[in-house]
Amino acid sequence: MDIKKIMTQITLLVISAAGFGMRTPWSVFSETSGASDAEGEGEGVMPFHTALALTIDKLFVKVLTPTFAYVLPFRIPWLSKELDTARIAFDSLKA
């Protein structure tokens, strides 16, 4: 029993219902793991609960990375993957 995971799920359910008016069933969280959805989506739009969880998880990456790092002509092994995931998650919440 992972208390942190359960509390994160409860928190995201409350935020999505109270802040965005979107009700998400509890079962959605048990079916997906979050980061794996982002990697498989490519340029698409993520489900709301996944985008919200990843936005919270990748907030420091987004805030601490200068904007020019998002458009570098080469890929940095760890950073590029994190930036892509953060960008897709933030864009999915905007949509």
JSON list of C-alpha atoms in Angstrom, two decimals:
[
{"chain": "A", "resi": 1, "resn": "MET", "atom": "CA", "xyz": [0.00, 0.00, 0.00]},
{"chain": "A", "resi": 2, "resn": "ASP", "atom": "CA", "xyz": [1.64, 3.19, -1.23]},
{"chain": "A", "resi": 3, "resn": "ILE", "atom": "CA", "xyz": [0.29, 6.10, 0.80]},
{"chain": "A", "resi": 4, "resn": "LYS", "atom": "CA", "xyz": [2.02, 8.72, -1.35]},
{"chain": "A", "resi": 5, "resn": "LYS", "atom": "CA", "xyz": [0.40, 7.38, -4.54]},
{"chain": "A", "resi": 6, "resn": "ILE", "atom": "CA", "xyz": [-3.05, 7.21, -2.94]},
{"chain": "A", "resi": 7, "resn": "MET", "atom": "CA", "xyz": [-2.78, 10.74, -1.53]},
{"chain": "A", "resi": 8, "resn": "THR", "atom": "CA", "xyz": [-1.61, 12.02, -4.91]},
{"chain": "A", "resi": 9, "resn": "GLN", "atom": "CA", "xyz": [-4.65, 10.43, -6.55]},
{"chain": "A", "resi": 10, "resn": "ILE", "atom": "CA", "xyz": [-7.01, 11.97, -4.01]},
{"chain": "A", "resi": 11, "resn": "THR", "atom": "CA", "xyz": [-5.37, 15.36, -4.42]},
{"chain": "A", "resi": 12, "resn": "LEU", "atom": "CA", "xyz": [-5.63, 15.25, -8.21]},
{"chain": "A", "resi": 13, "resn": "LEU", "atom": "CA", "xyz": [-9.27, 14.16, -8.04]},
{"chain": "A", "resi": 14, "resn": "VAL", "atom": "CA", "xyz": [-10.07, 17.10, -5.76]},
{"chain": "A", "resi": 15, "resn": "ILE", "atom": "CA", "xyz": [-8.10, 19.58, -7.92]},
{"chain": "A", "resi": 16, "resn": "SER", "atom": "CA", "xyz": [-9.71, 18.38, -11.14]},
{"chain": "A", "resi": 17, "resn": "ALA", "atom": "CA", "xyz": [-13.23, 18.49, -9.66]},
{"chain": "A", "resi": 18, "resn": "ALA", "atom": "CA", "xyz": [-12.96, 21.75, -7.70]},
{"chain": "A", "resi": 19, "resn": "GLY", "atom": "CA", "xyz": [-10.59, 23.70, -9.91]},
{"chain": "A", "resi": 20, "resn": "PHE", "atom": "CA", "xyz": [-11.52, 22.56, -13.39]},
{"chain": "A", "resi": 21, "resn": "GLY", "atom": "CA", "xyz": [-15.01, 21.08, -12.98]},
{"chain": "A", "resi": 22, "resn": "MET", "atom": "CA", "xyz": [-13.84, 17.77, -14.45]},
{"chain": "A", "resi": 23, "resn": "ARG", "atom": "CA", "xyz": [-14.83, 14.62, -12.63]},
{"chain": "A", "resi": 24, "resn": "THR", "atom": "CA", "xyz": [-12.39, 11.75, -13.10]},
{"chain": "A", "resi": 25, "resn": "PRO", "atom": "CA", "xyz": [-13.20, 8.23, -11.88]},
{"chain": "A", "resi": 26, "resn": "TRP", "atom": "CA", "xyz": [-10.81, 6.63, -9.41]},
{"chain": "A", "resi": 27, "resn": "SER", "atom": "CA", "xyz": [-10.31, 3.66, -11.75]},
{"chain": "A", "resi": 28, "resn": "VAL", "atom": "CA", "xyz": [-8.52, 5.86, -14.29]},
{"chain": "A", "resi": 29, "resn": "PHE", "atom": "CA", "xyz": [-5.57, 6.23, -11.95]},
{"chain": "A", "resi": 30, "resn": "SER", "atom": "CA", "xyz": [-5.15, 2.50, -11.44]},
{"chain": "A", "resi": 31, "resn": "GLU", "atom": "CA", "xyz": [-5.12, 1.86, -15.21]},
{"chain": "A", "resi": 32, "resn": "THR", "atom": "CA", "xyz": [-2.35, 4.31, -16.08]},
{"chain": "A", "resi": 33, "resn": "SER", "atom": "CA", "xyz": [1.00, 5.15, -14.59]},
{"chain": "A", "resi": 34, "resn": "GLY", "atom": "CA", "xyz": [1.37, 8.75, -15.78]},
{"chain": "A", "resi": 35, "resn": "ALA", "atom": "CA", "xyz": [4.82, 8.96, -17.35]},
{"chain": "A", "resi": 36, "resn": "SER", "atom": "CA", "xyz": [4.27, 5.99, -19.64]},
{"chain": "A", "resi": 37, "resn": "ASP", "atom": "CA", "xyz": [1.25, 7.75, -21.16]},
{"chain": "A", "resi": 38, "resn": "ALA", "atom": "CA", "xyz": [3.34, 10.79, -21.99]},
{"chain": "A", "resi": 39, "resn": "GLU", "atom": "CA", "xyz": [6.04, 8.81, -23.73]},
{"chain": "A", "resi": 40, "resn": "GLY", "atom": "CA", "xyz": [3.53, 6.96, -25.86]},
{"chain": "A", "resi": 41, "resn": "GLU", "atom": "CA", "xyz": [1.49, 9.99, -26.85]},
{"chain": "A", "resi": 42, "resn": "GLY", "atom": "CA", "xyz": [4.10, 11.76, -28.96]},
{"chain": "A", "resi": 43, "resn": "GLU", "atom": "CA", "xyz": [2.66, 15.10, -30.01]},
{"chain": "A", "resi": 44, "resn": "GLY", "atom": "CA", "xyz": [-0.94, 14.26, -29.05]},
{"chain": "A", "resi": 45, "resn": "VAL", "atom": "CA", "xyz": [-3.01, 15.49, -26.15]},
{"chain": "A", "resi": 46, "resn": "MET", "atom": "CA", "xyz": [-2.81, 13.55, -22.90]},
{"chain": "A", "resi": 47, "resn": "PRO", "atom": "CA", "xyz": [-5.81, 12.63, -20.77]},
{"chain": "A", "resi": 48, "resn": "PHE", "atom": "CA", "xyz": [-6.58, 15.33, -18.21]},
{"chain": "A", "resi": 49, "resn": "HIS", "atom": "CA", "xyz": [-5.53, 13.34, -15.13]},
{"chain": "A", "resi": 50, "resn": "THR", "atom": "CA", "xyz": [-2.23, 12.34, -16.72]},
{"chain": "A", "resi": 51, "resn": "ALA", "atom": "CA", "xyz": [-1.46, 15.89, -17.85]},
{"chain": "A", "resi": 52, "resn": "LEU", "atom": "CA", "xyz": [-2.26, 17.26, -14.40]},
{"chain": "A", "resi": 53, "resn": "ALA", "atom": "CA", "xyz": [-0.09, 14.68, -12.63]},
{"chain": "A", "resi": 54, "resn": "LEU", "atom": "CA", "xyz": [2.84, 15.22, -14.99]},
{"chain": "A", "resi": 55, "resn": "THR", "atom": "CA", "xyz": [2.51, 19.00, -14.82]},
{"chain": "A", "resi": 56, "resn": "ILE", "atom": "CA", "xyz": [2.85, 18.82, -11.06]},
{"chain": "A", "resi": 57, "resn": "ASP", "atom": "CA", "xyz": [5.70, 16.32, -11.33]},
{"chain": "A", "resi": 58, "resn": "LYS", "atom": "CA", "xyz": [7.64, 18.27, -13.99]},
{"chain": "A", "resi": 59, "resn": "LEU", "atom": "CA", "xyz": [7.02, 21.77, -12.62]},
{"chain": "A", "resi": 60, "resn": "PHE", "atom": "CA", "xyz": [10.59, 22.31, -11.46]},
{"chain": "A", "resi": 61, "resn": "VAL", "atom": "CA", "xyz": [12.00, 21.08, -14.78]},
{"chain": "A", "resi": 62, "resn": "LYS", "atom": "CA", "xyz": [9.78, 23.58, -16.60]},
{"chain": "A", "resi": 63, "resn": "VAL", "atom": "CA", "xyz": [10.58, 26.48, -14.27]},
{"chain": "A", "resi": 64, "resn": "LEU", "atom": "CA", "xyz": [14.33, 25.93, -13.97]},
{"chain": "A", "resi": 65, "resn": "THR", "atom": "CA", "xyz": [15.06, 25.29, -17.66]},
{"chain": "A", "resi": 66, "resn": "PRO", "atom": "CA", "xyz": [15.77, 28.33, -19.84]},
{"chain": "A", "resi": 67, "resn": "THR", "atom": "CA", "xyz": [13.48, 28.73, -22.86]},
{"chain": "A", "resi": 68, "resn": "PHE", "atom": "CA", "xyz": [16.29, 28.28, -25.40]},
{"chain": "A", "resi": 69, "resn": "ALA", "atom": "CA", "xyz": [16.81, 24.69, -24.15]},
{"chain": "A", "resi": 70, "resn": "TYR", "atom": "CA", "xyz": [13.43, 23.73, -25.64]},
{"chain": "A", "resi": 71, "resn": "VAL", "atom": "CA", "xyz": [14.58, 24.48, -29.19]},
{"chain": "A", "resi": 72, "resn": "LEU", "atom": "CA", "xyz": [18.17, 23.24, -29.17]},
{"chain": "A", "resi": 73, "resn": "PRO", "atom": "CA", "xyz": [19.16, 21.65, -32.49]},
{"chain": "A", "resi": 74, "resn": "PHE", "atom": "CA", "xyz": [20.60, 18.61, -30.64]},
{"chain": "A", "resi": 75, "resn": "ARG", "atom": "CA", "xyz": [19.20, 16.34, -27.94]},
{"chain": "A", "resi": 76, "resn": "ILE", "atom": "CA", "xyz": [20.57, 16.10, -24.43]},
{"chain": "A", "resi": 77, "resn": "PRO", "atom": "CA", "xyz": [19.89, 12.50, -23.25]},
{"chain": "A", "resi": 78, "resn": "TRP", "atom": "CA", "xyz": [18.06, 13.08, -19.96]},
{"chain": "A", "resi": 79, "resn": "LEU", "atom": "CA", "xyz": [16.99, 16.71, -20.30]},
{"chain": "A", "resi": 80, "resn": "SER", "atom": "CA", "xyz": [15.40, 16.51, -23.75]},
{"chain": "A", "resi": 81, "resn": "LYS", "atom": "CA", "xyz": [13.09, 13.68, -22.69]},
{"chain": "A", "resi": 82, "resn": "GLU", "atom": "CA", "xyz": [12.05, 15.54, -19.54]},
{"chain": "A", "resi": 83, "resn": "LEU", "atom": "CA", "xyz": [11.45, 18.78, -21.48]},
{"chain": "A", "resi": 84, "resn": "ASP", "atom": "CA", "xyz": [9.34, 16.98, -24.10]},
{"chain": "A", "resi": 85, "resn": "THR", "atom": "CA", "xyz": [7.22, 15.36, -21.40]},
{"chain": "A", "resi": 86, "resn": "ALA", "atom": "CA", "xyz": [6.80, 18.67, -19.55]},
{"chain": "A", "resi": 87, "resn": "ARG", "atom": "CA", "xyz": [5.91, 20.55, -22.75]},
{"chain": "A", "resi": 88, "resn": "ILE", "atom": "CA", "xyz": [3.30, 17.98, -23.82]},
{"chain": "A", "resi": 89, "resn": "ALA", "atom": "CA", "xyz": [1.78, 17.89, -20.31]},
{"chain": "A", "resi": 90, "resn": "PHE", "atom": "CA", "xyz": [1.55, 21.69, -20.05]},
{"chain": "A", "resi": 91, "resn": "ASP", "atom": "CA", "xyz": [0.16, 21.96, -23.60]},
{"chain": "A", "resi": 92, "resn": "SER", "atom": "CA", "xyz": [-2.45, 19.29, -22.85]},
{"chain": "A", "resi": 93, "resn": "LEU", "atom": "CA", "xyz": [-3.69, 21.26, -19.84]},
{"chain": "A", "resi": 94, "resn": "LYS", "atom": "CA", "xyz": [-3.96, 24.40, -21.97]},
{"chain": "A", "resi": 95, "resn": "ALA", "atom": "CA", "xyz": [-6.07, 22.60, -24.57]}
]
